[in-house]
Amino acid sequence: MHHNVYLAQVNNRFGDQAFLPYSVGVIQAHCQRQPEIAENFRFQEFIFLRENVDHVARRFRDPRVLGISCYIWNWEYSRALARAVRSAHPDCLIVMGGPQVPLDSKEFFKLNPFVDILVHHEGEFAFADILRESLLPDPDYSKISGLSVRTQNSECIRTSAREAVKDVNQLASPYLAGTFDALIDLPYRWNASHETNRGCPYSCTFCDWGSAVFTKLRHFDDDRLMKELDWFGRHRIEILYNCDANFGIVPRDIGLSKKLAEVRTDYGYPVQFRPSFAKKSGPAVFEIAKVLQEVGLQRGITLSMQSMSDDCLTVIKRRNIKQDNLTELLNLYRSHGMPTYTELILGLPGETLESFRQGVSRLFGAGQHEGLLIYLCELLPNSEMATLHYRTLHSIRTTRLPMLLGYATPSADDIQEYFDVVIETATLPFEDWQKCFMLAWAVQCFHCLNISQALAMFFWTEFGLEYHAFYEELMEFAAANPELMLGQHYADTVAVMLEGTNGIGMGRPVPGFGELVWYPEEASFLSMITRKDQLFSELSSFIRQLASHHDLPMPTPLLEDLISYQKESLVDPLSLAESHLHLRYNLSHYFEEIYYGRTPKLSASDCDVTLQAIDEYRGDLSKYAIQAVRYGRKNNHLRRSAIRIEQTAADAM
């Protein structure tokens, strides 16, 4: 008699894109290698999309064991699925694992009595042991290491810790073993996950990566990895996600990148490659970027920061690339046409309002204009930051927010996911956190998405007005003029922020731009971009007021040129790719010098300038939203570059 096993690793669908359930795929591939398991169990279809949990449970046929892989984006769904399966199939053994399963499980089963077993850390060997034990007349799961086991009265038995898998090559590849053969022909554009090693040498307190897979790197064999890369090409994988904590940290990653480039050339797939690059961006990462650039797979190099404050970095145990070589790295990648991006996390312990403000200005001053992404600090359940000791030490206060699953397609289930966001620490009172939030909105919406990028660069370069001060004054202008479009969006964002701190989701749809839900800065941007004339009329008023307030020498022709240049450089969904304008100052050359880290010199110069965008959208708002904003915000898709500058006859004389 064969017993049925169901494995679930549920993710959202993104249009017609779906994820192959890699984590449970590795578990299944490993288990099917074990003779006793192969003889006694049959693995049924994967549960990998969000569906109505009752419908899913009713599809099960005599399930002996259900294994669920849990992540922050599917935790509530996974609990609901377990509850539904318990109701429909009371005798099914329900096992949960994955990064979201709490290491502190003492009270877990009292709150979740429908779950039988938790697997902590790596699950392949533990799940195989569970299946073997389940075959016994009177199974005792407390004998298996690495588990939390529910007793009859919903108490918790925590078994001994399980060592990490020392030789990861004992684990079968679900790709090469045919584990996904039944899925791959379904009508989806598939995204796949690829791990070349396990482990992370860093111990950042906000992250649970190191705790989840331990710190020593354990490598999969080259031959296996090369064959998997071929598999991704042959099976037309749309987006390949590299799962290493630090891709580029070991020398062989260059060779793997070259193999991936060959696969892309031979098959046209993967279409995109998304690694988490090494925390320290050195020559190896640059070499990898060049290889990927040649075949169109380089979508952005991470120049890792998270905070620009030395005090904060000490508190969170973060090793960074040297801040004094950030400008050098940015110029290196920009000179080779390679986009970069830098991430900051708002709400980290040790950060202050002033350090956050100065950090934003330092990043822009170093040249990171397009690719600044600012995220809210999430409290991951198994991170050091989530421990009671750490939270008490740093006076961390959080709020529970509905999760914004960025750009996901609405699903058939109505189960909301949540995450805990830091809104106050010992060094960042709640009032200061709000100021940081609004600054983060302003710099991302107006600077990084290129509404006022050149304007802020000019005021910093010519007059020393720091970037954070420029955007704080822009917000003051907006707040003082609530009847303006700028004022309305400022007020709306303040409301979104305050709703968020009270547990209401911050994501917003934008009419006309598809079904997707957008982050606050993107929602504001998309709402304003189709009213470009009004937007720049209001910006012109702000710039005049700013110059007057600071008593700055701004001749009217220069001010008009600045507004004209900024407006035409901003790519919108309605205009053609090519734009023409007449300037009385050398602004095109001036800003190019700034972008490449050189000192510009402003001069009067009558010229006709032709600017060129990477693409044009001919009124297709959905295409613009996806390609220019979602994917293109850090790839210069929102800024036209000069392709031709012609001196006019008057200037030539």
XYZ file of C-alpha atoms in Angstrom:
653
model
C 0.000 0.000 0.000
C 1.269 3.422 -0.915
C 0.625 6.466 1.262
C -0.053 9.849 -0.316
C 2.201 12.825 0.453
C 1.300 16.383 -0.494
C 3.821 19.209 -0.500
C 2.880 22.896 -0.527
C 5.043 25.935 -1.213
C 2.584 28.634 -2.113
C 3.500 31.830 -3.901
C 1.674 34.560 -5.746
C 1.161 34.609 -9.460
C 2.547 37.622 -11.326
C 0.434 37.880 -14.455
C 1.123 34.608 -16.263
C 4.364 34.067 -14.334
C 4.563 31.484 -11.551
C 7.336 30.064 -9.371
C 8.470 26.465 -9.448
C 8.280 25.305 -5.790
C 11.995 24.714 -5.377
C 12.256 24.167 -1.611
C 9.689 21.369 -1.453
C 11.021 20.133 -4.785
C 14.402 19.461 -3.153
C 12.640 17.666 -0.291
C 10.682 15.464 -2.679
C 13.710 14.700 -4.859
C 15.734 13.711 -1.780
C 12.972 11.553 -0.320
C 12.351 9.726 -3.562
C 15.990 8.637 -3.516
C 15.389 6.721 -0.277
C 14.278 3.139 -1.074
C 12.017 2.746 1.967
C 10.235 6.002 1.182
C 9.965 5.313 -2.554
C 8.405 1.918 -1.830
C 5.799 3.216 0.617
C 4.865 6.754 -0.440
C 3.518 8.485 -3.509
C 4.083 12.209 -3.893
C 1.025 13.915 -5.339
C 0.752 17.212 -7.221
C 2.454 20.258 -5.721
C 0.386 23.029 -4.163
C 2.136 26.151 -5.462
C -0.497 28.840 -6.166
C -2.801 30.714 -3.848
C -6.245 29.108 -4.198
C -9.242 28.746 -1.916
C -7.903 26.546 0.886
C -11.136 24.562 1.280
C -11.087 23.723 -2.414
C -7.481 22.609 -2.122
C -8.217 20.425 0.899
C -11.137 18.771 -0.883
C -8.847 17.851 -3.795
C -6.626 15.795 -1.532
C -7.125 12.035 -1.725
C -6.356 10.133 1.485
C -3.385 12.303 2.493
C -1.021 10.601 4.927
C 1.338 13.566 5.261
C 1.163 17.235 4.258
C 4.407 19.219 4.240
C 4.187 23.012 3.985
C 7.125 25.320 3.297
C 6.473 28.658 4.996
C 7.741 32.122 4.149
C 6.751 35.621 5.182
C 4.646 35.980 2.019
C 2.603 32.786 2.606
C 2.535 32.310 6.396
C -1.139 33.092 7.010
C -2.136 31.136 3.913
C -0.071 28.158 5.076
C -1.756 28.214 8.487
C -5.181 28.453 6.841
C -4.337 25.543 4.541
C -3.217 23.424 7.493
C -6.451 24.263 9.313
C -8.568 23.331 6.272
C -6.741 20.044 5.738
C -7.095 19.147 9.422
C -10.850 19.725 9.144
C -11.236 17.712 5.927
C -8.698 15.000 6.766
C -8.359 14.636 10.552
C -5.806 11.812 10.375
C -3.352 13.619 8.077
C 0.048 14.351 9.642
C 0.664 18.064 9.076
C 4.266 19.268 9.029
C 5.397 22.877 8.635
C 8.910 24.107 7.907
C 10.741 26.984 6.249
C 12.208 30.318 7.390
C 8.950 31.558 8.941
C 8.581 28.646 11.369
C 9.488 30.118 14.779
C 12.548 28.804 16.578
C 10.844 29.828 19.807
C 8.004 27.312 19.489
C 6.994 26.886 23.127
C 3.494 28.336 22.662
C 3.080 27.592 18.969
C 0.837 24.522 19.176
C -1.528 26.136 21.664
C -2.200 28.785 19.019
C -2.030 26.339 16.110
C -3.349 22.969 17.325
C -4.023 21.845 13.756
C -0.254 21.476 13.142
C 1.565 18.332 14.301
C 5.251 19.021 13.694
C 7.561 21.964 13.007
C 10.851 21.410 11.184
C 13.594 23.889 12.108
C 16.300 24.925 9.640
C 17.029 22.616 6.692
C 14.217 20.172 6.081
C 15.355 17.510 3.622
C 16.790 14.947 6.050
C 14.256 15.738 8.775
C 11.235 15.254 6.497
C 12.615 11.940 5.242
C 13.012 10.825 8.862
C 9.415 11.868 9.573
C 8.105 9.800 6.670
C 10.056 6.748 7.801
C 8.872 7.140 11.392
C 5.256 7.472 10.240
C 5.384 3.912 8.918
C 5.787 2.481 12.430
C 2.737 1.241 14.362
C 3.392 3.722 17.177
C 5.556 6.517 15.713
C 7.543 8.692 18.116
C 8.606 11.854 16.334
C 10.336 13.188 19.433
C 13.238 10.855 18.582
C 13.980 12.910 15.449
C 16.349 15.844 15.812
C 15.536 19.356 14.580
C 11.799 19.296 15.357
C 9.101 20.735 17.563
C 6.392 18.126 18.151
C 2.845 18.699 19.408
C 1.660 16.572 22.316
C -1.950 15.468 22.807
C -2.676 18.493 24.987
C -0.955 20.848 22.496
C 2.217 21.229 24.519
C 5.519 21.428 22.653
C 8.364 18.924 22.718
C 11.512 20.500 21.305
C 13.940 17.841 20.122
C 17.718 18.152 19.930
C 19.192 20.479 17.320
C 20.035 18.981 13.955
C 23.377 19.711 12.358
C 23.501 21.416 8.999
C 23.755 19.211 5.942
C 27.530 19.022 5.638
C 27.593 17.685 2.087
C 24.787 19.380 0.180
C 25.545 17.162 -2.805
C 23.730 14.369 -0.978
C 20.585 16.277 -1.958
C 19.135 15.497 -5.361
C 18.422 18.299 -7.818
C 14.656 18.567 -8.409
C 15.403 19.927 -11.882
C 17.650 17.073 -12.988
C 15.626 14.391 -11.157
C 12.451 15.218 -13.121
C 10.580 16.388 -10.031
C 8.990 19.283 -11.921
C 8.226 17.419 -15.156
C 4.498 17.407 -14.406
C 4.505 21.175 -13.853
C 6.700 22.510 -16.597
C 4.147 22.081 -19.401
C 1.421 23.998 -17.570
C 0.525 27.346 -19.221
C 2.795 29.577 -17.154
C 5.979 31.482 -17.772
C 8.042 29.876 -15.062
C 10.395 31.504 -12.594
C 12.972 29.242 -10.971
C 15.299 29.346 -7.959
C 18.924 28.276 -8.123
C 21.274 27.773 -5.196
C 24.962 27.171 -5.827
C 25.844 27.169 -2.134
C 24.264 27.399 1.287
C 25.406 29.662 4.076
C 26.242 33.290 4.775
C 29.401 34.549 6.507
C 27.638 37.655 7.836
C 25.465 38.023 10.923
C 23.274 41.070 10.229
C 20.805 41.347 13.086
C 17.845 42.222 10.828
C 18.318 39.096 8.695
C 17.608 35.445 9.438
C 19.645 34.139 6.484
C 22.642 33.203 8.599
C 20.477 31.619 11.271
C 18.512 29.663 8.694
C 21.385 28.044 6.833
C 24.263 28.684 9.247
C 27.404 30.612 8.423
C 29.840 28.228 6.741
C 29.506 28.045 2.960
C 28.664 24.607 1.597
C 28.981 24.271 -2.165
C 27.057 22.260 -4.721
C 29.242 20.528 -7.315
C 30.103 22.376 -10.507
C 28.838 19.603 -12.790
C 25.400 19.644 -11.184
C 25.168 23.422 -11.434
C 26.178 23.494 -15.094
C 23.544 20.880 -15.938
C 20.911 22.846 -14.024
C 21.760 25.994 -15.971
C 21.248 24.055 -19.206
C 17.916 22.826 -17.834
C 16.782 26.413 -17.231
C 17.552 27.329 -20.838
C 15.921 24.264 -22.384
C 12.775 24.710 -20.307
C 12.429 28.407 -21.115
C 12.685 29.731 -17.568
C 11.569 33.361 -17.610
C 13.315 34.711 -14.486
C 16.101 32.841 -12.726
C 16.564 33.797 -9.072
C 19.962 32.958 -7.653
C 19.432 31.971 -4.002
C 22.979 32.489 -2.730
C 23.357 35.052 0.025
C 26.428 36.547 -1.700
C 26.730 35.725 -5.401
C 30.244 36.613 -6.506
C 31.834 35.850 -3.157
C 33.644 32.736 -4.488
C 35.867 32.634 -7.613
C 33.839 29.996 -9.464
C 30.840 32.343 -9.691
C 32.523 33.975 -12.692
C 32.559 30.611 -14.467
C 28.926 29.994 -13.596
C 28.059 33.404 -15.013
C 29.844 32.573 -18.254
C 27.913 29.306 -18.475
C 24.654 31.177 -17.866
C 25.597 33.611 -20.650
C 26.163 30.660 -23.000
C 22.767 29.235 -22.085
C 21.098 32.575 -22.728
C 22.822 32.826 -26.116
C 21.874 29.256 -27.109
C 18.251 29.215 -25.941
C 17.219 32.851 -25.449
C 16.433 31.988 -21.829
C 16.425 32.899 -18.987
C 15.035 36.314 -19.847
C 16.162 37.775 -16.528
C 18.690 36.803 -13.855
C 18.327 38.128 -10.328
C 21.101 37.389 -7.862
C 21.824 38.808 -4.435
C 25.339 40.043 -5.097
C 28.173 39.853 -2.583
C 27.997 42.485 0.148
C 31.422 43.770 -0.867
C 31.417 44.670 -4.546
C 34.924 43.875 -5.790
C 36.563 42.877 -9.090
C 34.756 39.524 -9.213
C 31.313 41.149 -9.096
C 32.357 43.621 -11.797
C 33.598 40.779 -14.004
C 30.317 38.920 -13.511
C 28.385 42.078 -14.367
C 30.303 42.475 -17.623
C 29.590 38.874 -18.619
C 25.876 39.259 -17.894
C 25.724 42.669 -19.584
C 26.885 41.227 -22.896
C 23.863 38.921 -23.123
C 21.258 41.270 -21.653
C 21.009 39.622 -18.238
C 22.469 42.425 -16.130
C 19.550 44.269 -14.509
C 21.404 46.055 -11.727
C 24.366 45.600 -9.422
C 23.758 45.928 -5.706
C 26.098 48.323 -3.940
C 25.099 47.252 -0.475
C 24.537 49.769 2.327
C 21.285 49.440 4.368
C 22.461 52.459 6.387
C 25.079 55.189 5.977
C 25.486 55.565 9.750
C 28.540 53.958 11.355
C 26.698 53.765 14.675
C 23.774 51.973 13.056
C 26.045 49.567 11.173
C 27.754 48.650 14.434
C 24.424 47.952 16.138
C 23.171 45.719 13.306
C 26.531 43.924 12.836
C 26.795 44.920 9.211
C 29.966 44.725 7.157
C 29.766 47.192 4.312
C 31.748 48.079 1.277
C 33.914 51.040 2.169
C 31.875 54.194 1.929
C 34.844 56.147 0.663
C 34.967 54.082 -2.536
C 31.236 54.234 -3.311
C 31.701 57.092 -5.792
C 34.488 55.155 -7.489
C 32.273 52.078 -7.835
C 29.320 54.080 -9.120
C 31.490 55.778 -11.742
C 33.035 52.466 -12.776
C 29.676 50.815 -13.402
C 28.124 53.918 -14.987
C 31.062 54.261 -17.409
C 30.346 50.724 -18.619
C 26.614 51.337 -18.950
C 25.768 49.081 -16.015
C 22.963 50.197 -13.673
C 23.439 49.929 -9.925
C 21.146 50.226 -6.975
C 21.597 50.816 -3.285
C 19.181 49.826 -0.549
C 18.508 51.642 2.702
C 16.339 50.249 5.490
C 14.217 52.732 7.415
C 13.882 51.983 11.115
C 17.126 50.160 11.904
C 18.326 50.470 15.517
C 21.096 53.030 15.851
C 19.720 55.208 13.039
C 18.654 58.741 13.885
C 16.668 61.326 11.959
C 19.838 63.276 11.275
C 21.882 60.236 10.211
C 19.087 59.163 7.848
C 18.831 62.640 6.317
C 22.592 62.892 5.893
C 22.754 59.344 4.544
C 20.332 60.167 1.738
C 22.342 63.249 0.821
C 25.629 61.355 0.914
C 24.304 58.688 -1.455
C 23.061 61.262 -3.960
C 26.271 63.212 -3.549
C 28.244 60.063 -4.344
C 26.284 59.696 -7.588
C 23.572 57.154 -6.736
C 20.701 59.090 -8.272
C 18.438 56.545 -9.978
C 18.876 53.392 -7.945
C 18.081 54.255 -4.341
C 15.497 51.914 -2.845
C 14.304 52.527 0.715
C 12.518 49.720 2.537
C 10.755 49.615 5.874
C 12.534 47.556 8.519
C 10.706 44.245 8.878
C 11.085 42.165 12.004
C 11.723 38.620 10.774
C 10.730 36.056 13.416
C 14.045 34.178 13.588
C 16.379 37.150 13.317
C 18.442 38.438 16.232
C 16.526 41.704 15.981
C 13.285 39.884 16.822
C 14.565 38.456 20.109
C 13.169 39.906 23.320
C 16.641 40.873 24.518
C 17.467 42.830 21.345
C 14.064 44.491 21.173
C 14.294 45.556 24.805
C 17.884 46.747 24.481
C 17.016 49.033 21.558
C 13.435 49.951 22.592
C 12.026 48.593 19.337
C 8.325 49.221 18.724
C 6.544 47.661 15.777
C 3.191 47.720 14.052
C 1.577 44.847 12.190
C 0.939 45.783 8.590
C -0.912 43.996 5.814
C 1.786 42.897 3.437
C 2.114 44.624 0.097
C 3.098 41.807 -2.228
C 4.549 44.138 -4.818
C 3.113 43.756 -8.316
C 1.360 40.442 -7.560
C -1.822 39.507 -9.421
C -4.889 39.350 -7.127
C -5.573 35.731 -6.144
C -8.692 33.656 -5.556
C -8.140 33.448 -1.801
C -8.956 36.276 0.594
C -6.230 35.542 3.147
C -4.175 38.576 4.093
C -0.489 38.248 4.869
C 1.116 40.488 7.482
C 4.532 41.649 8.567
C 5.857 43.507 11.592
C 7.409 46.882 10.761
C 9.673 48.851 13.085
C 8.243 52.336 13.708
C 10.299 53.408 16.731
C 13.660 52.673 18.348
C 15.731 54.152 21.144
C 17.457 56.457 18.638
C 14.488 57.109 16.334
C 11.331 58.269 18.132
C 8.046 57.697 16.313
C 7.791 61.377 15.367
C 11.228 61.201 13.735
C 10.331 57.915 12.012
C 7.404 59.718 10.363
C 9.738 62.448 9.086
C 12.075 59.791 7.689
C 9.162 58.006 6.025
C 8.027 61.148 4.261
C 11.581 61.997 3.196
C 11.933 58.475 1.809
C 8.716 58.963 -0.169
C 9.844 62.323 -1.532
C 13.338 61.324 -2.630
C 12.146 58.121 -4.280
C 9.143 59.667 -6.019
C 10.712 62.933 -7.160
C 14.448 62.250 -7.350
C 14.920 58.573 -8.172
C 11.956 58.509 -10.566
C 13.319 61.684 -12.201
C 10.640 64.272 -11.616
C 13.126 66.694 -10.071
C 16.447 64.867 -10.154
C 18.316 67.431 -12.264
C 16.861 70.323 -10.261
C 18.111 68.948 -6.953
C 21.510 68.145 -8.501
C 21.817 71.735 -9.718
C 20.979 73.303 -6.356
C 23.487 71.057 -4.585
C 26.259 71.597 -7.139
C 25.881 75.357 -7.545
C 24.647 76.465 -4.135
C 25.457 73.649 -1.699
C 21.801 73.011 -0.828
C 21.875 69.467 0.505
C 19.630 66.964 -1.193
C 17.584 66.163 1.897
C 17.015 69.892 2.473
C 15.830 70.340 -1.131
C 13.192 67.627 -0.705
C 12.168 68.755 2.741
C 11.523 72.219 1.320
C 9.583 70.657 -1.550
C 7.373 68.910 1.016
C 6.921 72.162 2.939
C 5.813 73.825 -0.294
C 3.369 70.991 -0.966
C 1.970 71.077 2.558
C 1.461 74.853 2.336
C -0.435 74.519 -0.954
C -2.998 71.740 -0.458
C -4.964 72.852 -3.518
C -2.060 71.910 -5.815
C -1.484 68.433 -7.210
C 1.744 68.329 -5.196
C -0.167 69.266 -2.066
C -2.801 66.601 -2.650
C -0.223 63.852 -3.067
C 1.693 64.991 -0.023
C -1.483 64.904 2.075
C -2.474 61.522 0.631
C 0.928 60.066 1.513
C 0.763 61.405 5.065
C -2.625 59.694 5.368
C -1.237 56.446 3.934
C 1.642 56.557 6.416
C -0.615 57.125 9.405
C -3.013 54.425 8.258
C -0.051 52.088 7.961
C 1.033 52.716 11.530
C -2.495 51.722 12.544
C -2.331 48.442 10.651
C -3.854 49.436 7.305
C -1.986 48.438 4.151
C 0.063 51.090 2.338
C -0.249 49.724 -1.193
C -2.415 51.574 -3.695
C -3.775 50.740 -7.153
C -3.594 53.506 -9.753
C -6.513 53.731 -12.214
C -5.430 53.142 -15.791
C -2.153 51.426 -14.895
C -3.416 47.845 -14.603
C -4.501 45.684 -11.675
C -1.251 45.903 -9.749
C -0.869 47.450 -6.316
C 1.954 49.999 -6.046
C 4.239 51.280 -3.332
C 3.390 54.818 -2.132
C 6.130 56.608 -4.108
C 5.233 54.699 -7.284
C 1.511 55.343 -6.846
C 2.145 59.082 -6.487
C 4.451 59.123 -9.489
C 2.058 57.250 -11.772
C -0.843 59.457 -10.700
C 1.100 62.623 -11.611
C 2.919 61.530 -14.772
C -0.101 61.845 -17.078
C -0.533 65.467 -15.931
C 2.989 66.507 -16.772
C 2.244 70.107 -17.740
C 0.489 70.802 -14.459
C 3.216 69.009 -12.527
C 5.996 71.131 -13.973
C 4.028 74.326 -13.660
C 3.848 73.640 -9.930
C 7.516 72.643 -9.778
C 8.428 75.899 -11.505
C 6.615 77.816 -8.766
C 8.474 75.843 -6.143
C 11.885 76.484 -7.741
C 11.204 80.225 -7.968
C 10.177 80.265 -4.316
C 13.232 78.216 -3.309
C 15.633 80.530 -5.109
C 13.946 83.597 -3.609
C 13.891 82.145 -0.098
C 17.636 81.425 -0.157
C 18.425 84.640 -2.073
C 20.125 82.667 -4.850
C 21.277 84.255 -8.136
C 18.919 82.600 -10.605
C 18.428 84.516 -13.891
C 15.036 83.878 -15.416
C 16.483 82.238 -18.583
C 18.460 79.796 -16.418
C 15.448 78.924 -14.303
C 13.340 78.378 -17.434
C 16.066 76.199 -18.968
C 16.283 74.074 -15.835
C 12.551 73.417 -15.784
C 12.497 72.759 -19.531
C 15.440 70.361 -19.353
C 14.030 68.473 -16.372
C 10.617 68.178 -17.990
C 11.963 66.858 -21.299
C 14.411 64.481 -19.656
C 11.552 62.763 -17.783
C 10.163 59.876 -19.830
C 6.373 59.739 -19.756
C 3.937 57.238 -21.310
C 2.488 59.664 -23.863
C 5.544 61.177 -25.577
C 7.816 59.821 -28.269
C 11.230 58.456 -27.344
C 13.018 61.421 -28.933
C 12.589 64.933 -27.593
C 13.976 68.255 -28.826
C 14.536 71.460 -26.897
C 16.419 74.730 -27.195
C 18.631 75.742 -24.258
C 20.486 78.936 -23.442
C 22.850 77.189 -21.042
C 25.014 74.074 -21.400
C 22.785 72.030 -19.114
C 22.943 68.774 -21.043
C 26.740 68.610 -20.805
C 26.581 70.011 -17.270
C 24.443 67.166 -15.944
C 26.367 64.467 -17.811
C 29.494 65.646 -16.027
C 27.738 65.253 -12.679
C 26.450 61.787 -13.524
C 29.986 60.624 -14.311
C 31.472 62.082 -11.164
C 33.222 65.036 -12.741
C 33.068 68.692 -11.725
C 30.774 70.585 -14.118
C 31.078 74.180 -15.241
C 27.909 76.106 -16.018
C 28.099 78.506 -18.952
C 25.768 80.365 -21.282
C 25.525 78.438 -24.537
C 22.698 78.600 -27.065
C 22.126 75.106 -28.383
C 19.549 72.712 -29.741
C 19.519 69.445 -27.823
C 18.056 66.084 -28.794
C 17.275 63.738 -25.927
C 16.580 60.031 -26.431
C 14.701 57.574 -24.181
C 15.446 53.864 -24.069
C 11.882 53.081 -25.120
C 8.564 54.745 -25.922
C 5.108 53.681 -24.828
C 2.620 55.452 -27.169
C -0.041 55.818 -24.495
C 0.187 52.235 -23.226
C -0.040 52.992 -19.504
C 0.259 49.377 -18.364
C 3.395 48.801 -20.414
C 4.886 52.009 -19.078
C 4.087 51.083 -15.495
C 5.703 47.656 -15.802
C 8.704 48.410 -17.999
C 9.619 51.958 -17.002
C 8.603 51.995 -13.342
C 8.550 48.439 -12.015
C 11.592 47.127 -13.867
C 13.113 50.325 -15.210
C 13.295 52.635 -12.198
C 16.897 51.620 -11.497
C 17.883 51.077 -15.143
C 17.555 54.670 -16.398
C 14.295 53.989 -18.241
C 12.841 57.201 -16.828
C 15.553 59.587 -17.989
C 16.285 60.663 -21.545
C 19.965 61.111 -22.404
C 21.436 63.593 -24.871
C 22.294 62.084 -28.241
C 22.910 65.305 -30.131
C 23.882 68.880 -29.175
C 24.108 71.525 -31.886
C 25.339 75.035 -31.251
C 22.999 77.646 -32.700
C 24.195 80.335 -35.081
C 23.877 83.033 -32.398
C 26.154 81.124 -30.059
C 28.623 80.280 -32.811
C 29.050 83.997 -33.522
